């Protein structure tokens, strides 16, 4: 059973009549960094400055290492990025049989991916001479998962607002009686009009879903979820119910599915939890507690153990640095040196040191760390993680690096993983398509990333793996 967000007084979201899709002007500052670049012509404008805290560096270029100077000397003057500006669209996909390693810089220019829920962390202290600063003797050690202290005089970072659908008060105050009546008509009597169900639900905004379900209940004295469950079946039903839950309750449902019963679906935990903003993570934990009357942390502890458990508890701490946190070159250098010291530079890996860094840095900071690591040690950070880790911890850390490097490519790879080889992982395919489709700009970027990496159209690929109404609902979500 899903629980829709209650009606409330959150400032209306705009874009469709009756609500906004952006926070009120002035409430959150413009982010001072270029977005993870998308797929198409490069954005116009001067290069991003990197000498002083300017925000996040661009992702760089696929196919060649970044051409920036090393961070441990004087940083470049303000207005000169150490990463080369991209001047052309993506070249045709490589014919190499080996996929591009994700720690490597992208091969071409993306257009902006749109606004993602910012990923959070505090501030970096610039270490002296580019060295990692140790705490004073006798000072208490910072716990794993704690962000670095803020450097003196650094501007305060602004918290990231929750994503659409992750605030219970984000409700569209619009008249959806026509939609509710169309859905009832499609399921009333003999037979079901599946086309109407797809047309109405495939592009419903997260803030509209509570209003739609409440309107359906008030006008027809029936539960929309119950009617759909009784009138449809298979993966078509699975997809429709995932849409009706909305992004927050779908996350909660997936987490319960990952943790219930014998064994744990760690990859499903990764899909929901990794790369989330602090605001979204807190919303997820609150909704999980409300739905199942248990804390998410307690269920994770009951299912996992040892260092894997500690890593997921770091993720659940919601202590990532905010997207508005600047990227300090000295701090990036310190993190790169610490990651190398904990992995390649010694026998045996300090796993929790790596987890602590990657679970607490923002996406932009992880992107800078990955670029700087490859520049300094001539190895992709993802490759290092794959050599030094194994199993579920390896998969989770790789996803963190991919999230910072390029979310669209991360999701394109995730969709292909559901379809490659014998048989289709249908439930995972539905869950990933639903998650991608909530952000229309991001969905467009994912399709571009898929085309670039695999040389084929994502929708055509899905059509080849599915059929009937199940195929039509997936395609409609991505069109």
Short mmCIF file of N, CA, C and O in Angstrom, two decimals, residues 330-405:
data_model
loop_
_atom_site.label_atom_id
_atom_site.label_comp_id
_atom_site.label_asym_id
_atom_site.label_seq_id
_atom_site.Cartn_x
_atom_site.Cartn_y
_atom_site.Cartn_z
N UNK A 330 43.13 22.89 -3.35
CA UNK A 330 43.97 22.28 -2.31
C UNK A 330 43.25 21.10 -1.66
O UNK A 330 43.87 20.09 -1.33
N UNK A 331 41.94 21.24 -1.44
CA UNK A 331 41.18 20.15 -0.83
C UNK A 331 41.06 18.97 -1.78
O UNK A 331 41.09 17.82 -1.36
N UNK A 332 40.89 19.25 -3.07
CA UNK A 332 40.85 18.18 -4.06
C UNK A 332 42.17 17.42 -4.03
O UNK A 332 42.21 16.18 -4.02
N UNK A 333 43.28 18.16 -4.00
CA UNK A 333 44.60 17.53 -3.95
C UNK A 333 44.75 16.66 -2.70
O UNK A 333 45.29 15.56 -2.75
N UNK A 334 44.26 17.17 -1.56
CA UNK A 334 44.35 16.40 -0.33
C UNK A 334 43.54 15.11 -0.43
O UNK A 334 43.99 14.04 0.00
N UNK A 335 42.34 15.18 -1.00
CA UNK A 335 41.52 13.98 -1.15
C UNK A 335 42.16 12.99 -2.11
O UNK A 335 42.14 11.77 -1.88
N UNK A 336 42.73 13.49 -3.21
CA UNK A 336 43.39 12.62 -4.18
C UNK A 336 44.55 11.89 -3.51
O UNK A 336 44.72 10.68 -3.66
N UNK A 337 45.36 12.62 -2.76
CA UNK A 337 46.50 12.00 -2.08
C UNK A 337 46.05 10.97 -1.05
O UNK A 337 46.64 9.89 -0.92
N UNK A 338 44.97 11.29 -0.33
CA UNK A 338 44.47 10.36 0.68
C UNK A 338 43.89 9.11 0.04
O UNK A 338 44.07 7.99 0.53
N UNK A 339 43.18 9.26 -1.09
CA UNK A 339 42.64 8.10 -1.79
C UNK A 339 43.78 7.20 -2.30
O UNK A 339 43.71 5.98 -2.20
N UNK A 340 44.82 7.81 -2.83
CA UNK A 340 45.96 7.03 -3.32
C UNK A 340 46.66 6.33 -2.16
O UNK A 340 47.02 5.15 -2.26
N UNK A 341 46.85 7.04 -1.06
CA UNK A 341 47.51 6.44 0.10
C UNK A 341 46.71 5.24 0.62
O UNK A 341 47.29 4.23 1.04
N UNK A 342 45.37 5.35 0.59
CA UNK A 342 44.52 4.29 1.14
C UNK A 342 44.33 3.12 0.18
O UNK A 342 43.76 2.10 0.58
N UNK A 343 44.79 3.25 -1.06
CA UNK A 343 44.55 2.19 -2.04
C UNK A 343 45.84 1.71 -2.69
O UNK A 343 46.49 0.79 -2.21
N UNK A 344 46.27 2.35 -3.75
CA UNK A 344 47.39 1.86 -4.54
C UNK A 344 48.74 1.97 -3.85
O UNK A 344 49.67 1.24 -4.19
N UNK A 345 48.87 2.89 -2.91
CA UNK A 345 50.17 3.17 -2.33
C UNK A 345 50.56 2.21 -1.22
O UNK A 345 51.62 2.35 -0.63
N UNK A 346 49.71 1.23 -0.93
CA UNK A 346 50.02 0.34 0.19
C UNK A 346 49.45 -1.03 -0.09
O UNK A 346 48.62 -1.22 -1.00
N UNK A 347 49.91 -1.99 0.69
CA UNK A 347 49.34 -3.33 0.63
C UNK A 347 48.12 -3.37 1.55
O UNK A 347 48.21 -3.03 2.72
N UNK A 348 47.01 -3.77 1.00
CA UNK A 348 45.77 -3.71 1.76
C UNK A 348 45.11 -2.36 1.60
O UNK A 348 45.79 -1.33 1.52
N UNK A 349 43.83 -2.36 1.54
CA UNK A 349 43.07 -1.14 1.26
C UNK A 349 42.37 -0.65 2.52
O UNK A 349 41.74 -1.44 3.23
N UNK A 350 42.49 0.63 2.79
CA UNK A 350 41.73 1.25 3.88
C UNK A 350 40.34 1.59 3.33
O UNK A 350 40.07 2.70 2.88
N UNK A 351 39.47 0.61 3.36
CA UNK A 351 38.19 0.74 2.68
C UNK A 351 37.34 1.87 3.24
O UNK A 351 36.71 2.62 2.49
N UNK A 352 37.30 2.00 4.55
CA UNK A 352 36.43 3.01 5.14
C UNK A 352 36.94 4.42 4.89
O UNK A 352 36.14 5.37 4.88
N UNK A 353 38.23 4.59 4.67
CA UNK A 353 38.75 5.91 4.30
C UNK A 353 38.20 6.33 2.95
O UNK A 353 37.76 7.46 2.76
N UNK A 354 38.22 5.41 2.00
CA UNK A 354 37.67 5.70 0.67
C UNK A 354 36.17 5.97 0.77
O UNK A 354 35.66 6.93 0.18
N UNK A 355 35.46 5.13 1.53
CA UNK A 355 34.02 5.33 1.69
C UNK A 355 33.72 6.69 2.32
O UNK A 355 32.79 7.39 1.90
N UNK A 356 34.51 7.08 3.32
CA UNK A 356 34.26 8.34 4.01
C UNK A 356 34.39 9.53 3.08
O UNK A 356 33.60 10.47 3.12
N UNK A 357 35.40 9.50 2.21
CA UNK A 357 35.59 10.61 1.27
C UNK A 357 34.45 10.67 0.26
O UNK A 357 33.82 11.72 0.05
N UNK A 358 34.15 9.55 -0.38
CA UNK A 358 33.19 9.57 -1.49
C UNK A 358 31.75 9.72 -1.01
O UNK A 358 30.91 10.23 -1.77
N UNK A 359 31.43 9.29 0.19
CA UNK A 359 30.05 9.47 0.67
C UNK A 359 29.79 10.87 1.17
O UNK A 359 28.63 11.23 1.39
N UNK A 360 30.82 11.68 1.36
CA UNK A 360 30.63 13.01 1.91
C UNK A 360 30.89 14.15 0.93
O UNK A 360 30.57 15.29 1.23
N UNK A 361 31.44 13.86 -0.21
CA UNK A 361 31.72 14.92 -1.18
C UNK A 361 30.52 15.10 -2.11
O UNK A 361 29.78 14.16 -2.40
N UNK A 362 30.37 16.30 -2.59
CA UNK A 362 29.31 16.59 -3.57
C UNK A 362 29.69 16.01 -4.92
O UNK A 362 30.84 15.63 -5.16
N UNK A 363 28.75 15.98 -5.83
CA UNK A 363 29.04 15.46 -7.16
C UNK A 363 30.14 16.25 -7.84
O UNK A 363 31.03 15.69 -8.49
N UNK A 364 30.10 17.57 -7.74
CA UNK A 364 31.12 18.39 -8.37
C UNK A 364 32.48 18.15 -7.78
O UNK A 364 33.50 18.15 -8.49
N UNK A 365 32.55 17.94 -6.48
CA UNK A 365 33.82 17.65 -5.84
C UNK A 365 34.34 16.28 -6.25
O UNK A 365 35.53 16.11 -6.51
N UNK A 366 33.46 15.29 -6.33
CA UNK A 366 33.87 13.96 -6.80
C UNK A 366 34.37 14.05 -8.24
O UNK A 366 35.36 13.41 -8.62
N UNK A 367 33.68 14.84 -9.06
CA UNK A 367 34.12 15.01 -10.45
C UNK A 367 35.54 15.58 -10.50
O UNK A 367 36.40 15.11 -11.25
N UNK A 368 35.81 16.60 -9.68
CA UNK A 368 37.14 17.20 -9.64
C UNK A 368 38.17 16.21 -9.11
O UNK A 368 39.30 16.14 -9.62
N UNK A 369 37.81 15.44 -8.09
CA UNK A 369 38.72 14.44 -7.54
C UNK A 369 39.07 13.39 -8.58
O UNK A 369 40.24 13.02 -8.74
N UNK A 370 38.07 12.90 -9.31
CA UNK A 370 38.32 11.88 -10.32
C UNK A 370 39.23 12.41 -11.43
O UNK A 370 40.15 11.72 -11.88
N UNK A 371 38.99 13.64 -11.87
CA UNK A 371 39.82 14.23 -12.91
C UNK A 371 41.25 14.44 -12.42
O UNK A 371 42.22 14.15 -13.13
N UNK A 372 41.38 14.95 -11.20
CA UNK A 372 42.71 15.22 -10.67
C UNK A 372 43.47 13.92 -10.39
O UNK A 372 44.69 13.86 -10.58
N UNK A 373 42.77 12.89 -9.94
CA UNK A 373 43.42 11.60 -9.66
C UNK A 373 44.02 11.05 -10.95
O UNK A 373 45.17 10.61 -10.98
N UNK A 374 43.25 11.06 -12.02
CA UNK A 374 43.77 10.53 -13.28
C UNK A 374 44.92 11.37 -13.82
O UNK A 374 45.89 10.85 -14.37
N UNK A 375 44.81 12.68 -13.64
CA UNK A 375 45.90 13.55 -14.10
C UNK A 375 47.19 13.27 -13.33
O UNK A 375 48.28 13.24 -13.91
N UNK A 376 47.08 13.04 -12.03
CA UNK A 376 48.27 12.88 -11.20
C UNK A 376 48.86 11.48 -11.28
O UNK A 376 50.09 11.32 -11.35
N UNK A 377 48.00 10.45 -11.29
CA UNK A 377 48.50 9.08 -11.20
C UNK A 377 48.30 8.29 -12.50
O UNK A 377 48.67 7.11 -12.55
N UNK A 378 47.73 8.92 -13.51
CA UNK A 378 47.53 8.30 -14.82
C UNK A 378 46.71 7.01 -14.73
O UNK A 378 46.92 6.06 -15.49
N UNK A 379 45.78 6.98 -13.79
CA UNK A 379 44.84 5.88 -13.69
C UNK A 379 43.47 6.45 -13.37
O UNK A 379 43.33 7.37 -12.56
N UNK A 380 42.45 5.88 -14.01
CA UNK A 380 41.09 6.32 -13.72
C UNK A 380 40.71 5.86 -12.32
O UNK A 380 41.00 4.74 -11.91
N UNK A 381 40.05 6.74 -11.58
CA UNK A 381 39.65 6.41 -10.21
C UNK A 381 38.72 5.21 -10.20
O UNK A 381 38.80 4.37 -9.29
N UNK A 382 37.85 5.09 -11.17
CA UNK A 382 36.96 3.93 -11.21
C UNK A 382 37.76 2.64 -11.35
O UNK A 382 37.44 1.63 -10.72
N UNK A 383 38.81 2.67 -12.16
CA UNK A 383 39.64 1.48 -12.32
C UNK A 383 40.33 1.10 -11.02
O UNK A 383 40.47 -0.09 -10.69
N UNK A 384 40.78 2.11 -10.28
CA UNK A 384 41.42 1.85 -8.98
C UNK A 384 40.43 1.18 -8.04
O UNK A 384 40.74 0.20 -7.36
N UNK A 385 39.20 1.70 -8.00
CA UNK A 385 38.18 1.12 -7.12
C UNK A 385 37.90 -0.33 -7.52
O UNK A 385 37.78 -1.21 -6.66
N UNK A 386 37.81 -0.59 -8.80
CA UNK A 386 37.53 -1.96 -9.24
C UNK A 386 38.67 -2.91 -8.86
O UNK A 386 38.43 -4.09 -8.58
N UNK A 387 39.92 -2.43 -8.87
CA UNK A 387 41.05 -3.28 -8.50
C UNK A 387 41.14 -3.50 -6.99
O UNK A 387 41.60 -4.54 -6.53
N UNK A 388 40.74 -2.49 -6.20
CA UNK A 388 40.96 -2.52 -4.76
C UNK A 388 39.76 -3.03 -3.97
O UNK A 388 39.89 -3.35 -2.80
N UNK A 389 38.57 -3.06 -4.59
CA UNK A 389 37.36 -3.47 -3.89
C UNK A 389 36.71 -4.63 -4.65
O UNK A 389 37.09 -4.96 -5.77
N UNK A 390 35.72 -5.21 -4.03
CA UNK A 390 34.98 -6.30 -4.66
C UNK A 390 33.55 -6.27 -4.15
O UNK A 390 33.24 -5.66 -3.13
N UNK A 391 32.68 -6.92 -4.90
CA UNK A 391 31.31 -7.13 -4.45
C UNK A 391 30.49 -5.86 -4.36
O UNK A 391 30.63 -4.94 -5.16
N UNK A 392 29.63 -5.82 -3.34
CA UNK A 392 28.66 -4.73 -3.23
C UNK A 392 29.33 -3.39 -2.94
O UNK A 392 28.86 -2.36 -3.42
N UNK A 393 30.41 -3.40 -2.17
CA UNK A 393 31.10 -2.14 -1.89
C UNK A 393 31.72 -1.57 -3.16
O UNK A 393 31.66 -0.37 -3.41
N UNK A 394 32.30 -2.42 -3.98
CA UNK A 394 32.83 -1.97 -5.27
C UNK A 394 31.74 -1.33 -6.12
O UNK A 394 31.92 -0.24 -6.67
N UNK A 395 30.61 -2.00 -6.24
CA UNK A 395 29.52 -1.47 -7.08
C UNK A 395 29.03 -0.12 -6.56
O UNK A 395 28.77 0.79 -7.35
N UNK A 396 28.91 0.00 -5.25
CA UNK A 396 28.41 1.26 -4.68
C UNK A 396 29.40 2.40 -4.91
O UNK A 396 29.00 3.51 -5.29
N UNK A 397 30.69 2.15 -4.70
CA UNK A 397 31.68 3.21 -4.88
C UNK A 397 31.81 3.61 -6.35
O UNK A 397 31.98 4.79 -6.67
N UNK A 398 31.73 2.64 -7.24
CA UNK A 398 31.77 2.97 -8.67
C UNK A 398 30.57 3.85 -9.03
O UNK A 398 30.70 4.81 -9.80
N UNK A 399 29.42 3.54 -8.48
CA UNK A 399 28.24 4.37 -8.77
C UNK A 399 28.43 5.79 -8.26
O UNK A 399 27.98 6.74 -8.89
N UNK A 400 29.08 5.96 -7.10
CA UNK A 400 29.35 7.32 -6.60
C UNK A 400 30.22 8.09 -7.57
O UNK A 400 29.96 9.27 -7.86
N UNK A 401 31.27 7.45 -8.09
CA UNK A 401 32.15 8.13 -9.05
C UNK A 401 31.40 8.44 -10.33
O UNK A 401 31.52 9.55 -10.89
N UNK A 402 30.62 7.51 -10.82
CA UNK A 402 29.86 7.75 -12.05
C UNK A 402 28.82 8.85 -11.87
O UNK A 402 28.56 9.62 -12.79
N UNK A 403 28.23 8.92 -10.69
CA UNK A 403 27.25 9.97 -10.43
C UNK A 403 27.91 11.34 -10.52
O UNK A 403 27.35 12.28 -11.09
N UNK A 404 29.10 11.47 -9.94
CA UNK A 404 29.79 12.75 -10.02
C UNK A 404 30.26 13.05 -11.44
O UNK A 404 30.20 14.19 -11.88
N UNK A 405 30.69 12.03 -12.16
CA UNK A 405 31.24 12.25 -13.50
C UNK A 405 30.15 12.61 -14.51
O UNK A 405 30.29 13.55 -15.28
#
